[in-house]
């Protein structure tokens, strides 16, 4: 099959994939946000997942014949493609139920332009069965075409790790699958073109979907365990990280750290598996217990800070707190599903005035998403409590000497020497 690829969604997942494919195939990158397309056409990616030189090397001003990346918000310009790859977000709603709205809308869009013989591949994280039971029927209904007769499908779950410059899209092993054995081979060969680490062809689309959600569910459960350990150690007045360092000397001990579990994967994907399990009549106890533990860490950390302040005879109400970092992980501008906001809101609930400073996050995005105003700068001596929430490299050389003598410093990430802080997770 001579692929002309359309990438639906140009975010953290879609753009890096589109750039790599564009080195071998003609690629049309489609996104509904004109601002995103305009930005990328200047040769800059604000997510910092693709370096400017790499992006500029594949950009073209018209639809390419052999290879290159053309960007558009016009759906009709994707009609000449024969391979559609969907990389839209799959969030949860306020009740932690899967929200398939972006996925359904993307499927409807594809249904308007798809032709006989075309191939649709989903990369968005979903629960087992979602591709075949929820997405492909939308394409069939919109297009009037029939799966495995008029068009074909595949599923290859994304494994992007935002901010990670070592494990990039081409160096991470890729799981592939197809709606028929023959199409599974086509999908696998397509990804082998760009994936240096190799591919694993799953036996079915449902197997590939399941593999993705359990990858992150496993990490979520392991982090929940060490988060519970941190709570126990706090009651026993033991340093959690000292315990983990000691236990980590055993060869088969799994090294996880306590912390806030946010982002678009670990904090979300387990709910997709849990939802499908419940629909099938099984209540997933461990998965949901892990989610409850991790979702409650922000409030627990805020309470720890307040207790430390009370022990110092510091007034909590109307006191000032500085939270360093708002992104969901270090050295990355990604604020999706960050749990730092839970710490901020809980501190505010105690009556504290909270400033948030983050040199990586975009102030307009933070305000739009969380209604929080980022502080453009800070003076450490102004605060009664200082919480390190994200271990950005800019925070490594913190001015401990400049702070108030009685102020409380709490380190969520374990970045600073323990003798310099009053508490750490």
Short mmCIF file of C-alpha atoms in Angstrom, two decimals:
data_model
loop_
_atom_site.label_atom_id
_atom_site.label_comp_id
_atom_site.label_asym_id
_atom_site.label_seq_id
_atom_site.Cartn_x
_atom_site.Cartn_y
_atom_site.Cartn_z
CA UNK A 1 0.00 0.00 0.00
CA UNK A 2 1.33 3.43 -0.96
CA UNK A 3 0.44 5.46 2.09
CA UNK A 4 -0.61 9.09 2.02
CA UNK A 5 -1.14 9.79 5.68
CA UNK A 6 -3.52 12.16 7.44
CA UNK A 7 -2.69 12.82 11.08
CA UNK A 8 -5.83 13.82 12.99
CA UNK A 9 -4.67 15.90 15.96
CA UNK A 10 -1.32 17.69 16.24
CA UNK A 11 -0.66 17.64 19.96
CA UNK A 12 1.88 15.82 22.10
CA UNK A 13 1.22 12.53 20.27
CA UNK A 14 0.24 13.51 16.75
CA UNK A 15 2.93 16.04 15.91
CA UNK A 16 6.02 13.91 16.69
CA UNK A 17 4.43 11.02 14.78
CA UNK A 18 3.55 13.24 11.80
CA UNK A 19 7.09 14.62 11.61
CA UNK A 20 8.66 11.16 11.59
CA UNK A 21 6.23 9.79 9.00
CA UNK A 22 6.80 12.88 6.85
CA UNK A 23 10.41 11.83 6.37
CA UNK A 24 9.17 8.82 4.39
CA UNK A 25 5.59 9.57 3.26
CA UNK A 26 3.38 12.47 2.18
CA UNK A 27 1.57 13.58 5.35
CA UNK A 28 -1.32 15.99 5.88
CA UNK A 29 -1.52 17.17 9.49
CA UNK A 30 -5.06 18.15 10.47
CA UNK A 31 -6.07 20.03 13.60
CA UNK A 32 -9.25 21.94 14.43
CA UNK A 33 -7.31 24.75 16.15
CA UNK A 34 -6.13 27.37 13.68
CA UNK A 35 -3.75 28.85 16.24
CA UNK A 36 -1.96 25.52 16.60
CA UNK A 37 -1.55 25.13 12.84
CA UNK A 38 -0.35 28.73 12.47
CA UNK A 39 2.21 28.21 15.23
CA UNK A 40 3.55 25.00 13.71
CA UNK A 41 3.79 26.60 10.27
CA UNK A 42 6.29 29.06 11.75
CA UNK A 43 8.46 26.06 12.58
CA UNK A 44 7.95 26.10 16.35
CA UNK A 45 6.21 23.58 18.63
CA UNK A 46 5.16 25.14 21.93
CA UNK A 47 4.85 21.69 23.56
CA UNK A 48 8.63 21.33 22.98
CA UNK A 49 8.17 17.71 21.86
CA UNK A 50 9.64 18.42 18.42
CA UNK A 51 12.71 20.60 17.99
CA UNK A 52 12.34 23.52 15.61
CA UNK A 53 14.99 22.32 13.14
CA UNK A 54 13.36 18.89 12.97
CA UNK A 55 9.93 20.40 12.32
CA UNK A 56 11.19 22.86 9.71
CA UNK A 57 12.99 20.08 7.85
CA UNK A 58 9.69 18.40 6.85
CA UNK A 59 7.27 21.34 6.49
CA UNK A 60 5.95 22.05 3.00
CA UNK A 61 3.58 24.73 1.70
CA UNK A 62 1.42 22.42 -0.41
CA UNK A 63 0.32 18.82 -0.20
CA UNK A 64 3.41 16.71 -0.93
CA UNK A 65 3.61 14.02 -3.62
CA UNK A 66 6.36 11.91 -2.08
CA UNK A 67 7.23 13.07 1.44
CA UNK A 68 6.78 16.09 3.67
CA UNK A 69 4.29 17.57 6.14
CA UNK A 70 1.49 19.89 5.12
CA UNK A 71 -0.67 21.39 7.88
CA UNK A 72 -4.30 22.42 7.63
CA UNK A 73 -7.57 23.01 9.48
CA UNK A 74 -9.62 22.30 6.36
CA UNK A 75 -11.08 18.82 6.43
CA UNK A 76 -11.58 18.72 2.65
CA UNK A 77 -7.80 18.90 2.20
CA UNK A 78 -7.49 15.46 3.84
CA UNK A 79 -9.70 13.72 1.28
CA UNK A 80 -6.75 12.72 -0.93
CA UNK A 81 -5.23 10.70 1.91
CA UNK A 82 -5.68 6.94 2.21
CA UNK A 83 -4.36 6.32 5.73
CA UNK A 84 -5.92 8.23 8.65
CA UNK A 85 -4.23 8.16 12.06
CA UNK A 86 -6.25 9.46 15.03
CA UNK A 87 -4.31 11.00 17.92
CA UNK A 88 -6.93 13.07 19.73
CA UNK A 89 -7.22 13.28 23.54
CA UNK A 90 -9.32 10.80 25.52
CA UNK A 91 -10.01 12.51 28.87
CA UNK A 92 -12.41 11.71 31.68
CA UNK A 93 -15.30 13.92 32.81
CA UNK A 94 -15.79 15.45 36.26
CA UNK A 95 -17.06 12.09 37.51
CA UNK A 96 -14.02 10.26 36.13
CA UNK A 97 -16.01 8.58 33.38
CA UNK A 98 -14.42 8.22 29.92
CA UNK A 99 -15.21 11.15 27.65
CA UNK A 100 -15.15 9.93 24.04
CA UNK A 101 -16.31 13.25 22.55
CA UNK A 102 -13.02 14.10 20.76
CA UNK A 103 -12.76 10.54 19.47
CA UNK A 104 -16.34 10.46 18.16
CA UNK A 105 -15.95 13.85 16.47
CA UNK A 106 -12.71 12.71 14.83
CA UNK A 107 -14.46 9.56 13.59
CA UNK A 108 -17.30 11.64 12.16
CA UNK A 109 -14.78 13.82 10.34
CA UNK A 110 -13.06 10.80 8.84
CA UNK A 111 -16.42 9.40 7.78
CA UNK A 112 -16.97 12.51 5.65
CA UNK A 113 -13.80 12.05 3.59
CA UNK A 114 -12.93 8.33 3.70
CA UNK A 115 -12.96 6.31 0.46
CA UNK A 116 -13.05 2.65 -0.48
CA UNK A 117 -9.78 0.90 0.33
CA UNK A 118 -8.71 3.45 2.95
CA UNK A 119 -7.19 2.60 6.33
CA UNK A 120 -7.98 4.18 9.72
CA UNK A 121 -5.60 3.70 12.66
CA UNK A 122 -6.43 4.86 16.19
CA UNK A 123 -3.67 5.78 18.66
CA UNK A 124 -5.77 7.42 21.36
CA UNK A 125 -5.91 5.50 24.64
CA UNK A 126 -9.24 3.72 25.06
CA UNK A 127 -10.81 0.79 26.89
CA UNK A 128 -10.90 -2.66 25.24
CA UNK A 129 -13.52 -2.73 22.51
CA UNK A 130 -13.82 1.04 22.05
CA UNK A 131 -12.30 1.13 18.56
CA UNK A 132 -14.61 -1.54 17.15
CA UNK A 133 -17.72 -0.84 19.23
CA UNK A 134 -17.73 2.97 19.50
CA UNK A 135 -15.49 4.53 16.85
CA UNK A 136 -15.70 2.44 13.69
CA UNK A 137 -19.54 2.32 13.68
CA UNK A 138 -19.47 6.12 13.56
CA UNK A 139 -17.31 6.01 10.43
CA UNK A 140 -19.60 3.38 8.88
CA UNK A 141 -22.71 5.44 9.65
CA UNK A 142 -21.23 8.71 8.40
CA UNK A 143 -19.58 7.33 5.26
CA UNK A 144 -21.97 4.55 4.29
CA UNK A 145 -18.96 2.25 3.95
CA UNK A 146 -18.55 -1.11 5.67
CA UNK A 147 -15.58 -2.16 7.77
CA UNK A 148 -13.37 -4.89 6.28
CA UNK A 149 -15.30 -4.65 3.03
CA UNK A 150 -14.89 -1.02 1.95
CA UNK A 151 -12.32 0.24 4.46
CA UNK A 152 -10.03 -1.19 7.14
CA UNK A 153 -8.84 -0.32 10.61
CA UNK A 154 -5.94 -0.69 13.01
CA UNK A 155 -4.99 0.27 16.52
CA UNK A 156 -1.51 1.21 17.72
CA UNK A 157 -1.51 2.81 21.18
CA UNK A 158 0.63 5.89 21.69
CA UNK A 159 3.57 5.66 24.07
CA UNK A 160 4.69 9.28 24.13
CA UNK A 161 6.35 10.41 27.36
CA UNK A 162 6.10 14.24 27.41
CA UNK A 163 9.39 16.00 28.10
CA UNK A 164 11.45 12.82 27.71
CA UNK A 165 14.23 13.40 25.18
CA UNK A 166 15.65 9.89 25.57
CA UNK A 167 12.50 7.81 25.04
CA UNK A 168 11.10 9.45 21.91
CA UNK A 169 8.52 8.16 19.43
CA UNK A 170 11.05 6.27 17.30
CA UNK A 171 12.92 4.68 20.21
CA UNK A 172 9.92 3.24 22.05
CA UNK A 173 8.72 -0.25 21.12
CA UNK A 174 5.35 0.01 19.34
CA UNK A 175 2.34 -2.27 19.66
CA UNK A 176 0.31 -2.65 16.45
CA UNK A 177 -2.89 -4.42 15.41
CA UNK A 178 -5.42 -4.61 12.58
CA UNK A 179 -9.04 -5.42 11.86
CA UNK A 180 -7.95 -8.45 9.78
CA UNK A 181 -4.71 -10.46 9.85
CA UNK A 182 -3.73 -8.97 6.49
CA UNK A 183 -4.36 -5.40 7.65
CA UNK A 184 -2.49 -6.09 10.90
CA UNK A 185 0.54 -6.82 8.74
CA UNK A 186 0.03 -3.62 6.74
CA UNK A 187 -0.19 -1.56 9.94
CA UNK A 188 2.86 -3.25 11.41
CA UNK A 189 4.95 -2.63 8.29
CA UNK A 190 3.87 1.02 8.24
CA UNK A 191 5.12 1.64 11.78
CA UNK A 192 8.29 -0.37 11.20
CA UNK A 193 9.25 2.35 8.72
CA UNK A 194 9.86 4.82 11.55
CA UNK A 195 10.09 2.83 14.80
CA UNK A 196 13.74 1.99 15.37
CA UNK A 197 12.99 0.07 18.57
CA UNK A 198 10.80 -2.42 16.73
CA UNK A 199 7.13 -3.37 16.83
CA UNK A 200 4.95 -6.00 18.47
CA UNK A 201 1.98 -7.18 16.41
CA UNK A 202 -0.86 -7.95 18.81
CA UNK A 203 -3.33 -10.72 18.04
CA UNK A 204 -6.30 -8.33 17.94
CA UNK A 205 -7.31 -4.71 18.34
CA UNK A 206 -8.81 -5.47 21.76
CA UNK A 207 -5.51 -6.97 22.94
CA UNK A 208 -3.65 -3.84 21.81
CA UNK A 209 -6.20 -1.60 23.54
CA UNK A 210 -5.92 -3.62 26.75
CA UNK A 211 -2.12 -3.52 26.68
CA UNK A 212 -2.15 0.26 26.66
CA UNK A 213 -4.51 0.79 29.58
CA UNK A 214 -2.81 -1.79 31.81
CA UNK A 215 0.63 -0.26 31.19
CA UNK A 216 -0.43 2.90 32.97
CA UNK A 217 -2.74 1.16 35.43
CA UNK A 218 0.21 -0.89 36.63
CA UNK A 219 2.29 2.24 37.23
CA UNK A 220 -0.65 3.92 38.94
CA UNK A 221 -1.07 1.02 41.38
CA UNK A 222 2.64 0.87 42.18
CA UNK A 223 2.75 4.61 42.88
CA UNK A 224 -0.37 4.26 45.02
CA UNK A 225 1.47 1.68 47.11
CA UNK A 226 4.40 3.98 47.82
CA UNK A 227 2.00 6.87 48.45
CA UNK A 228 0.31 4.76 51.11
CA UNK A 229 3.76 3.91 52.45
CA UNK A 230 4.48 7.64 52.69
CA UNK A 231 1.33 8.16 54.76
CA UNK A 232 2.25 5.29 57.08
CA UNK A 233 5.81 6.56 57.46
CA UNK A 234 4.48 10.02 58.33
CA UNK A 235 2.50 8.50 61.22
CA UNK A 236 5.58 6.57 62.36
CA UNK A 237 7.93 9.57 61.95
CA UNK A 238 10.11 7.72 59.42
CA UNK A 239 11.56 9.27 56.26
CA UNK A 240 9.86 7.53 53.34
CA UNK A 241 12.66 8.09 50.85
CA UNK A 242 15.22 6.67 53.27
CA UNK A 243 13.06 3.55 53.48
CA UNK A 244 12.82 3.30 49.70
CA UNK A 245 16.57 3.79 49.29
CA UNK A 246 17.23 0.96 51.70
CA UNK A 247 14.66 -1.38 50.14
CA UNK A 248 15.95 -0.49 46.68
CA UNK A 249 19.25 -2.26 47.37
CA UNK A 250 17.48 -5.57 46.74
CA UNK A 251 17.82 -6.65 43.09
CA UNK A 252 14.13 -7.27 42.45
CA UNK A 253 12.65 -4.32 44.33
CA UNK A 254 10.62 -2.10 42.00
CA UNK A 255 11.76 1.50 42.36
CA UNK A 256 8.81 3.88 42.50
CA UNK A 257 8.59 7.24 44.26
CA UNK A 258 5.64 8.80 46.08
CA UNK A 259 4.06 11.88 44.58
CA UNK A 260 1.21 13.54 42.73
CA UNK A 261 -0.09 11.42 39.87
CA UNK A 262 -1.30 13.70 37.09
CA UNK A 263 -0.88 13.93 33.35
CA UNK A 264 -2.90 12.52 30.50
CA UNK A 265 -1.96 8.87 31.00
CA UNK A 266 -1.36 7.44 34.47
CA UNK A 267 -4.01 9.56 36.16
CA UNK A 268 -6.64 8.87 33.46
CA UNK A 269 -6.16 5.49 31.78
CA UNK A 270 -7.10 3.33 34.79
CA UNK A 271 -10.58 4.85 34.73
CA UNK A 272 -11.01 3.58 31.15
CA UNK A 273 -10.25 0.00 32.18
CA UNK A 274 -12.40 0.33 35.30
CA UNK A 275 -15.36 1.62 33.29
CA UNK A 276 -15.23 -1.27 30.85
CA UNK A 277 -14.82 -3.81 33.65
CA UNK A 278 -17.88 -2.46 35.44
CA UNK A 279 -19.91 -2.58 32.23
CA UNK A 280 -18.94 -6.24 31.95
CA UNK A 281 -20.19 -6.89 35.49
CA UNK A 282 -16.89 -6.87 37.39
CA UNK A 283 -15.96 -4.29 40.04
CA UNK A 284 -12.21 -3.61 39.85
CA UNK A 285 -11.09 -3.22 43.46
CA UNK A 286 -7.31 -2.73 43.17
CA UNK A 287 -7.43 -0.33 40.21
CA UNK A 288 -9.99 1.94 41.86
CA UNK A 289 -8.31 1.71 45.26
CA UNK A 290 -5.09 2.92 43.65
CA UNK A 291 -6.96 5.78 42.01
CA UNK A 292 -8.55 6.85 45.31
CA UNK A 293 -5.16 6.85 47.03
CA UNK A 294 -3.45 8.87 44.32
CA UNK A 295 -6.31 11.31 43.81
CA UNK A 296 -6.26 12.09 47.54
CA UNK A 297 -2.58 12.95 47.79
CA UNK A 298 -2.94 16.67 47.04
CA UNK A 299 -5.27 17.22 50.00
CA UNK A 300 -3.10 15.06 52.26
CA UNK A 301 0.07 17.00 51.36
CA UNK A 302 -1.65 20.33 52.03
CA UNK A 303 -2.77 19.06 55.43
CA UNK A 304 0.81 18.02 56.23
CA UNK A 305 2.04 21.53 55.43
CA UNK A 306 -0.63 23.08 57.65
CA UNK A 307 0.28 20.77 60.55
CA UNK A 308 3.93 21.77 60.24
CA UNK A 309 2.90 25.43 60.35
CA UNK A 310 0.80 24.89 63.46
CA UNK A 311 3.73 23.21 65.20
CA UNK A 312 5.75 26.36 64.42
CA UNK A 313 2.99 28.51 65.93
CA UNK A 314 2.41 30.08 62.51
CA UNK A 315 -1.04 31.47 61.84
CA UNK A 316 -2.57 29.58 58.94
CA UNK A 317 -5.48 31.82 58.04
CA UNK A 318 -4.34 34.68 55.75
CA UNK A 319 -0.80 33.34 55.69
CA UNK A 320 1.08 33.28 52.37
CA UNK A 321 2.21 30.14 50.58
CA UNK A 322 4.41 29.70 47.52
CA UNK A 323 3.92 26.67 45.32
CA UNK A 324 6.80 26.02 42.94
CA UNK A 325 5.61 24.31 39.78
CA UNK A 326 2.20 23.65 38.22
CA UNK A 327 2.98 21.29 35.31
CA UNK A 328 2.30 17.60 35.83
CA UNK A 329 6.00 16.71 35.52
CA UNK A 330 9.41 18.33 35.55
CA UNK A 331 11.05 20.26 32.70
CA UNK A 332 7.93 20.11 30.56
CA UNK A 333 5.16 22.66 29.79
CA UNK A 334 2.37 20.06 29.95
CA UNK A 335 -0.32 21.05 32.48
CA UNK A 336 -2.90 18.41 31.52
CA UNK A 337 -4.58 16.88 34.57
CA UNK A 338 -1.94 18.26 36.91
CA UNK A 339 -2.63 17.39 40.53
CA UNK A 340 -0.68 20.37 41.85
CA UNK A 341 -3.96 22.29 41.63
CA UNK A 342 -5.35 19.97 44.32
CA UNK A 343 -2.61 21.17 46.69
CA UNK A 344 -3.30 24.80 45.80
CA UNK A 345 -7.05 24.52 46.31
CA UNK A 346 -6.68 22.71 49.61
CA UNK A 347 -4.26 25.32 50.95
CA UNK A 348 -6.73 28.02 49.88
CA UNK A 349 -9.48 26.11 51.70
CA UNK A 350 -7.42 26.50 54.88
CA UNK A 351 -7.54 30.28 54.33
CA UNK A 352 -4.05 30.68 52.88
CA UNK A 353 -3.12 33.07 50.08
CA UNK A 354 -1.29 30.99 47.49
CA UNK A 355 1.09 32.12 44.76
CA UNK A 356 2.09 29.66 42.06
CA UNK A 357 5.29 30.11 40.09
CA UNK A 358 6.32 27.96 37.13
CA UNK A 359 8.92 28.98 34.51
CA UNK A 360 7.75 26.25 32.12
CA UNK A 361 3.96 26.63 32.11
CA UNK A 362 2.09 29.15 29.98
CA UNK A 363 0.13 31.57 32.13
CA UNK A 364 -2.79 31.85 29.69
CA UNK A 365 -3.18 28.06 29.51
CA UNK A 366 -3.10 27.71 33.29
CA UNK A 367 -5.72 30.41 33.72
CA UNK A 368 -7.94 28.95 31.00
CA UNK A 369 -7.73 25.42 32.34
CA UNK A 370 -7.68 25.98 36.11
CA UNK A 371 -8.60 29.65 36.68
CA UNK A 372 -5.25 30.18 38.40
CA UNK A 373 -3.01 33.17 37.81
CA UNK A 374 0.70 32.36 37.71
CA UNK A 375 3.04 34.69 39.58
CA UNK A 376 5.58 36.22 37.15
CA UNK A 377 8.23 36.12 39.89
CA UNK A 378 8.53 35.71 43.65
CA UNK A 379 10.49 36.89 46.68
CA UNK A 380 11.15 33.94 48.97
CA UNK A 381 11.10 36.07 52.12
CA UNK A 382 7.42 36.91 51.62
CA UNK A 383 6.11 33.42 52.38
CA UNK A 384 5.18 31.46 55.48
CA UNK A 385 5.11 28.16 53.59
CA UNK A 386 7.01 27.05 50.49
CA UNK A 387 6.03 23.86 48.66
CA UNK A 388 8.16 22.36 45.92
CA UNK A 389 5.58 20.64 43.71
CA UNK A 390 7.54 20.06 40.48
CA UNK A 391 11.28 19.42 40.25
CA UNK A 392 12.07 21.76 37.37
CA UNK A 393 15.82 22.22 36.99
CA UNK A 394 15.38 25.93 37.76
CA UNK A 395 14.41 25.01 41.34
CA UNK A 396 17.52 22.97 42.13
CA UNK A 397 19.42 25.99 43.49
CA UNK A 398 16.74 27.36 45.78
CA UNK A 399 17.60 30.29 48.06
CA UNK A 400 17.04 28.69 51.46
CA UNK A 401 18.98 31.45 53.22
CA UNK A 402 16.60 34.15 51.99
CA UNK A 403 13.42 32.68 53.42
CA UNK A 404 11.70 33.64 56.66
CA UNK A 405 13.34 31.96 59.62
CA UNK A 406 10.09 30.42 60.82
CA UNK A 407 8.71 29.48 57.43
CA UNK A 408 7.90 25.88 56.51
CA UNK A 409 9.50 24.25 53.47
CA UNK A 410 7.92 21.07 52.12
CA UNK A 411 9.47 19.07 49.27
CA UNK A 412 7.01 16.85 47.38
CA UNK A 413 9.59 15.66 44.85
CA UNK A 414 12.59 14.90 47.04
CA UNK A 415 14.73 17.32 45.00
CA UNK A 416 16.31 19.20 47.89
CA UNK A 417 18.58 17.81 50.65
CA UNK A 418 16.39 16.53 53.46
CA UNK A 419 18.30 18.53 56.07
CA UNK A 420 17.26 21.74 54.29
CA UNK A 421 13.52 21.08 54.39
CA UNK A 422 10.95 20.72 57.16
CA UNK A 423 9.08 17.91 55.51
CA UNK A 424 9.14 15.85 52.36
CA UNK A 425 7.02 13.21 50.74
#
